[in-house]
Amino acid sequence: MTSSAASMNADEKNKRMIHTAGCIIIGDEVLGGKTVDTNSAYMAKFCFKLGISLKRIEVIGDDDGEIVEATKRMSDSYDFVVTSGGIGPTHDDITYQSIAKAFSLPLVLHQEAFEKMKKLSKPHPSQPDFSWDTPSAALEAKKRMIVLPIDKQRSEKDQVLFVDEGLWVPISVVNGNVHILPGVPRLFERLLEGMKGHLIPRLTDAEGEGVHRIYFSTPLAESAVAGFLTELAVKAEPHGIKVGSYPRWGKSRNTVTLVGRDKDFMESMVADVEKGVKGRRVTHEGEDDEPGSDKDE
């Protein structure tokens, strides 16, 4: 985004066309190695399919200052920002409060989300006496998950999305383009997919129909094709096409890719690429694997 885009207000960011994206993975458990992050990979595939250019993925801890800094910077830099993690019921789940602080917003108990929570969630077996009508520590902990950053000067419908009828979990949208999602992968994936209907009208390339990837399988080591790929990249760059090379350790063949929007030009390159890498076009990586090694010897 340009500096003028960075100065847009929240309503303008909420309506502008989406070209770029950023993803923030929040959690000490990720940085400490306890949890393996899969959400950023899912986000990358999601963006690719929709023709959105994912520009940055960051992993940060449950730290107020880092969350504030990262969300403000990404909101100013990219059209569509997604955060993952830190919105549970415990003391270390601080994403809502930190993002509210980042944009000087109050935290408000969202009544519709509370009603959905009461209707769709069930008490844990360890809480047989839990009641929605009786004050308790457990009730307050649950409410932490629906106390959301709200800009009272803007329409609430643009700030809180319910994208799946089977889930009570809201997507809080802050500053027009920061979308706060849970870290649990099955919820993250389900909610991200549920956002498609809201995103498609703002895409220049809805459903990613204009983004293409062509795979090539080659038996040659990367060093053997490096010169050819360097020349190929120079030829492809003016057409917005990126050339990629990916070694596959323990496999007999490596992968070369073309990624871009100019499908006709990409197709015109196929024969030259197959000849240059002494390989062939495949539908997916690993299609023609055989036992062997791709070590660069």
Coordinates of C-alpha atoms in Angstrom, one line a residue:
M1 CA 0.0 0.0 0.0
T2 CA 1.1 3.6 -0.6
S3 CA 1.5 6.2 2.2
S4 CA -1.9 7.6 1.2
A5 CA -3.5 4.2 1.6
A6 CA -1.9 3.9 5.0
S7 CA -3.7 7.0 6.1
M8 CA -7.2 5.7 5.0
N9 CA -9.8 5.6 7.7
A10 CA -11.4 2.3 8.9
D11 CA -14.4 2.5 6.6
E12 CA -12.3 3.1 3.6
K13 CA -10.0 0.1 4.4
N14 CA -13.1 -2.0 4.9
K15 CA -14.4 -1.3 1.4
R16 CA -11.3 -1.0 -0.7
M17 CA -10.3 -3.6 -3.3
I18 CA -8.0 -6.4 -1.9
H19 CA -4.7 -6.9 -3.5
T20 CA -2.3 -7.7 -0.6
A21 CA -2.4 -9.6 2.7
G22 CA -0.5 -10.1 5.9
C23 CA -0.8 -12.8 8.5
I24 CA 0.1 -12.6 12.2
I25 CA 0.4 -15.8 14.2
I26 CA 0.2 -15.0 17.9
G27 CA 1.3 -17.4 20.6
D28 CA 4.1 -18.2 23.0
E29 CA 3.4 -21.9 22.4
V30 CA 4.3 -21.5 18.8
L31 CA 7.6 -19.7 19.5
G32 CA 8.4 -22.2 22.2
G33 CA 7.9 -25.2 19.9
K34 CA 5.0 -26.7 21.8
T35 CA 2.6 -26.0 18.9
V36 CA 3.3 -26.4 15.3
D37 CA 1.7 -23.6 13.3
T38 CA -0.4 -24.8 10.3
N39 CA -2.6 -21.7 10.0
S40 CA -0.1 -19.6 8.1
A41 CA 0.3 -22.3 5.5
Y42 CA -3.5 -22.5 5.2
M43 CA -3.7 -18.8 4.9
A44 CA -1.1 -18.8 2.1
K45 CA -3.1 -21.4 0.1
F46 CA -6.3 -19.5 0.7
C47 CA -4.8 -16.2 -0.6
F48 CA -3.2 -17.9 -3.6
K49 CA -6.6 -19.4 -4.7
L50 CA -8.2 -16.0 -4.4
G51 CA -5.5 -14.2 -6.3
I52 CA -4.5 -12.2 -3.2
S53 CA -0.7 -11.6 -2.8
L54 CA 0.3 -12.7 0.7
K55 CA 3.2 -10.4 1.4
R56 CA 4.2 -11.2 5.0
I57 CA 3.7 -13.9 7.7
E58 CA 5.0 -13.1 11.3
V59 CA 5.0 -15.2 14.4
I60 CA 5.0 -13.2 17.7
G61 CA 4.4 -14.1 21.3
D62 CA 1.6 -13.2 23.7
D63 CA 3.1 -9.8 24.3
D64 CA 1.1 -6.7 24.4
G65 CA 3.7 -4.4 22.8
E66 CA 4.5 -6.8 20.0
I67 CA 0.8 -7.3 19.1
V68 CA 0.1 -3.6 19.1
E69 CA 3.1 -2.8 16.9
A70 CA 2.5 -5.7 14.4
T71 CA -1.2 -5.1 13.9
K72 CA -0.8 -1.3 13.4
R73 CA 2.0 -1.8 10.9
M74 CA 0.3 -4.5 8.9
S75 CA -3.0 -2.6 8.9
D76 CA -1.2 0.3 7.3
S77 CA 0.8 -1.9 4.9
Y78 CA -1.7 -4.4 3.5
D79 CA -5.3 -4.6 2.4
F80 CA -6.3 -7.7 4.3
V81 CA -4.8 -8.7 7.6
V82 CA -5.6 -11.9 9.6
T83 CA -4.4 -12.7 13.1
S84 CA -4.5 -16.2 14.6
G85 CA -4.5 -17.0 18.3
G86 CA -4.8 -15.5 21.7
I87 CA -8.6 -15.1 22.0
G88 CA -9.3 -17.9 24.5
P89 CA -10.7 -17.6 28.1
T90 CA -7.5 -17.5 30.1
H91 CA -5.2 -14.7 31.4
D92 CA -2.6 -15.1 28.6
D93 CA -5.2 -14.7 25.8
I94 CA -4.6 -11.0 25.3
T95 CA -5.2 -10.5 21.5
Y96 CA -8.5 -8.6 21.8
Q97 CA -7.3 -6.2 24.5
S98 CA -4.0 -5.6 22.7
I99 CA -5.6 -4.9 19.3
A100 CA -8.1 -2.7 21.0
K101 CA -5.2 -0.8 22.6
A102 CA -3.5 -0.5 19.2
F103 CA -6.4 1.4 17.7
S104 CA -7.6 3.2 20.9
L105 CA -10.9 1.3 21.0
P106 CA -13.0 0.1 24.0
L107 CA -13.7 -3.5 24.7
V108 CA -17.4 -4.3 24.6
L109 CA -19.4 -7.5 25.5
H110 CA -21.0 -8.4 22.2
Q111 CA -24.5 -9.4 23.0
E112 CA -25.3 -11.3 19.8
A113 CA -22.1 -13.3 20.2
F114 CA -23.1 -14.1 23.8
E115 CA -26.5 -15.3 22.7
K116 CA -25.0 -17.5 20.0
M117 CA -22.4 -18.8 22.6
K118 CA -25.2 -19.8 24.9
K119 CA -27.2 -21.5 22.2
L120 CA -24.4 -23.4 20.4
S121 CA -21.8 -24.2 23.0
K122 CA -22.0 -26.9 25.7
P123 CA -20.4 -26.8 29.2
H124 CA -17.4 -29.0 29.6
P125 CA -18.0 -32.3 31.4
S126 CA -15.8 -31.0 34.2
Q127 CA -18.4 -28.2 34.8
P128 CA -21.7 -30.1 35.5
D129 CA -23.1 -27.3 37.6
F130 CA -22.3 -24.5 35.2
S131 CA -25.1 -22.1 34.5
W132 CA -25.4 -19.2 32.1
D133 CA -27.6 -17.4 34.6
T134 CA -25.4 -17.8 37.7
P135 CA -22.4 -15.5 38.1
S136 CA -19.2 -17.6 38.3
A137 CA -15.5 -17.5 37.4
A138 CA -16.2 -19.9 34.6
L139 CA -18.9 -17.6 33.1
E140 CA -16.6 -14.6 33.3
A141 CA -13.8 -16.6 31.5
K142 CA -16.2 -17.5 28.7
K143 CA -17.3 -13.9 28.3
R144 CA -13.6 -13.0 27.7
M145 CA -14.0 -14.6 24.3
I146 CA -16.8 -12.2 23.2
V147 CA -15.5 -8.9 24.7
L148 CA -14.5 -7.3 21.4
P149 CA -12.8 -4.1 20.2
I150 CA -15.7 -1.9 19.0
D151 CA -15.5 1.5 17.3
K152 CA -18.8 3.1 18.4
Q153 CA -18.5 5.7 15.6
R154 CA -18.8 2.9 12.9
S155 CA -21.5 0.4 11.9
E156 CA -21.2 -2.7 14.1
K157 CA -22.1 -5.0 11.2
D158 CA -18.8 -4.2 9.6
Q159 CA -16.9 -4.9 12.8
V160 CA -18.3 -8.3 13.8
L161 CA -18.9 -11.1 11.3
F162 CA -20.7 -14.4 11.8
V163 CA -19.7 -16.5 8.8
D164 CA -20.8 -20.0 9.9
E165 CA -24.2 -20.7 11.3
G166 CA -22.8 -23.7 13.2
L167 CA -20.3 -21.6 15.1
W168 CA -20.8 -19.0 17.8
V169 CA -17.3 -17.7 17.3
P170 CA -17.3 -14.1 15.8
I171 CA -14.7 -12.6 13.5
S172 CA -13.8 -9.3 15.0
V173 CA -12.8 -6.8 12.3
V174 CA -10.7 -3.9 13.6
N175 CA -9.7 -0.7 11.8
G176 CA -11.5 -2.0 8.7
N177 CA -9.0 -4.7 7.7
V178 CA -7.6 -6.6 10.7
H179 CA -9.5 -9.8 11.1
I180 CA -9.1 -11.6 14.5
L181 CA -9.4 -15.4 14.3
P182 CA -8.8 -18.2 16.8
G183 CA -5.6 -20.3 16.8
V184 CA -7.3 -23.7 16.8
P185 CA -6.7 -24.9 13.2
R186 CA -10.1 -26.4 12.5
L187 CA -11.8 -23.2 13.6
F188 CA -9.3 -21.0 11.9
E189 CA -9.8 -22.8 8.6
R190 CA -13.6 -22.9 8.9
L191 CA -13.9 -19.2 9.6
L192 CA -11.4 -18.2 6.9
E193 CA -13.3 -20.2 4.3
G194 CA -16.5 -18.6 5.6
M195 CA -15.1 -15.1 4.9
K196 CA -15.0 -15.8 1.1
G197 CA -18.4 -14.4 0.5
H198 CA -17.4 -11.1 2.2
L199 CA -14.1 -10.9 0.3
I200 CA -15.0 -11.9 -3.3
P201 CA -16.8 -8.6 -4.2
R202 CA -13.6 -6.8 -3.3
L203 CA -11.3 -9.0 -5.4
T204 CA -10.1 -8.1 -8.9
D205 CA -9.4 -11.8 -9.4
A206 CA -12.3 -13.5 -7.6
E207 CA -11.6 -17.2 -6.9
G208 CA -8.1 -16.9 -8.1
E209 CA -9.1 -17.7 -11.7
G210 CA -6.3 -15.6 -13.0
V211 CA -3.4 -17.1 -11.0
H212 CA -1.8 -20.2 -12.4
R213 CA 1.0 -22.5 -11.3
I214 CA 2.7 -25.0 -13.7
Y215 CA 4.9 -27.8 -12.2
F216 CA 7.8 -29.4 -13.9
S217 CA 9.6 -32.5 -12.7
T218 CA 13.4 -32.7 -13.4
P219 CA 16.0 -35.4 -12.6
L220 CA 18.7 -32.8 -12.6
A221 CA 20.3 -31.2 -9.5
E222 CA 19.6 -27.5 -8.9
S223 CA 23.1 -26.5 -9.8
A224 CA 22.7 -28.2 -13.2
V225 CA 19.6 -26.1 -14.1
A226 CA 20.6 -22.9 -12.3
G227 CA 22.0 -21.2 -15.4
F228 CA 19.0 -22.0 -17.5
L229 CA 16.5 -20.9 -14.8
T230 CA 18.4 -17.5 -14.4
E231 CA 17.9 -16.8 -18.1
L232 CA 14.3 -18.1 -18.0
A233 CA 13.5 -15.7 -15.1
V234 CA 14.8 -12.7 -17.1
K235 CA 12.5 -13.7 -19.9
A236 CA 9.5 -14.3 -17.7
E237 CA 9.7 -11.3 -15.4
P238 CA 8.3 -8.7 -17.8
H239 CA 5.1 -10.8 -18.0
G240 CA 4.8 -10.9 -14.2
I241 CA 5.7 -14.6 -14.1
K242 CA 7.9 -16.0 -11.3
V243 CA 10.3 -19.0 -11.8
G244 CA 10.8 -21.2 -8.8
S245 CA 13.2 -24.1 -8.1
Y246 CA 12.7 -26.6 -5.2
P247 CA 15.0 -29.4 -4.2
R248 CA 13.3 -32.5 -2.8
W249 CA 15.7 -34.3 -0.5
G250 CA 15.5 -38.1 -0.6
K251 CA 13.6 -38.0 -3.9
S252 CA 14.8 -38.8 -7.3
R253 CA 13.4 -35.6 -8.9
N254 CA 13.3 -31.9 -8.2
T255 CA 10.6 -29.4 -8.9
V256 CA 10.6 -26.2 -11.1
T257 CA 7.5 -24.0 -11.2
L258 CA 6.1 -21.1 -13.2
V259 CA 3.6 -18.9 -11.3
G260 CA 1.7 -16.0 -12.9
R261 CA -1.4 -14.6 -14.4
D262 CA -0.5 -14.6 -18.1
K263 CA -1.6 -18.1 -18.9
D264 CA -1.0 -18.0 -22.6
F265 CA 2.6 -16.9 -22.2
M266 CA 3.2 -19.5 -19.5
E267 CA 1.9 -22.2 -21.8
S268 CA 4.2 -20.9 -24.6
M269 CA 7.1 -21.5 -22.3
V270 CA 6.3 -25.1 -21.4
A271 CA 8.3 -26.8 -24.2
D272 CA 11.4 -24.7 -23.6
V273 CA 11.3 -25.4 -19.8
E274 CA 10.9 -29.2 -20.4
K275 CA 13.9 -29.1 -22.7
G276 CA 15.9 -26.9 -20.5
V277 CA 15.5 -29.0 -17.3
K278 CA 15.4 -32.3 -19.2
G279 CA 12.1 -33.1 -17.5
R280 CA 8.4 -32.9 -18.0
R281 CA 5.3 -31.0 -17.0
V282 CA 3.3 -32.7 -14.1
T283 CA 0.0 -31.9 -12.4
H284 CA 1.5 -31.9 -8.9
E285 CA 4.8 -32.2 -7.1
G286 CA 5.8 -35.9 -6.6
E287 CA 3.7 -37.2 -9.4
D288 CA 6.5 -39.2 -10.9
D289 CA 8.7 -39.9 -7.9
E290 CA 10.9 -43.0 -7.9
P291 CA 13.3 -44.2 -5.2
G292 CA 16.5 -42.3 -5.3
S293 CA 18.3 -39.2 -4.2
D294 CA 18.3 -35.6 -5.3
K295 CA 21.6 -34.7 -3.6
D296 CA 23.5 -32.1 -5.5
E297 CA 26.6 -34.1 -6.3

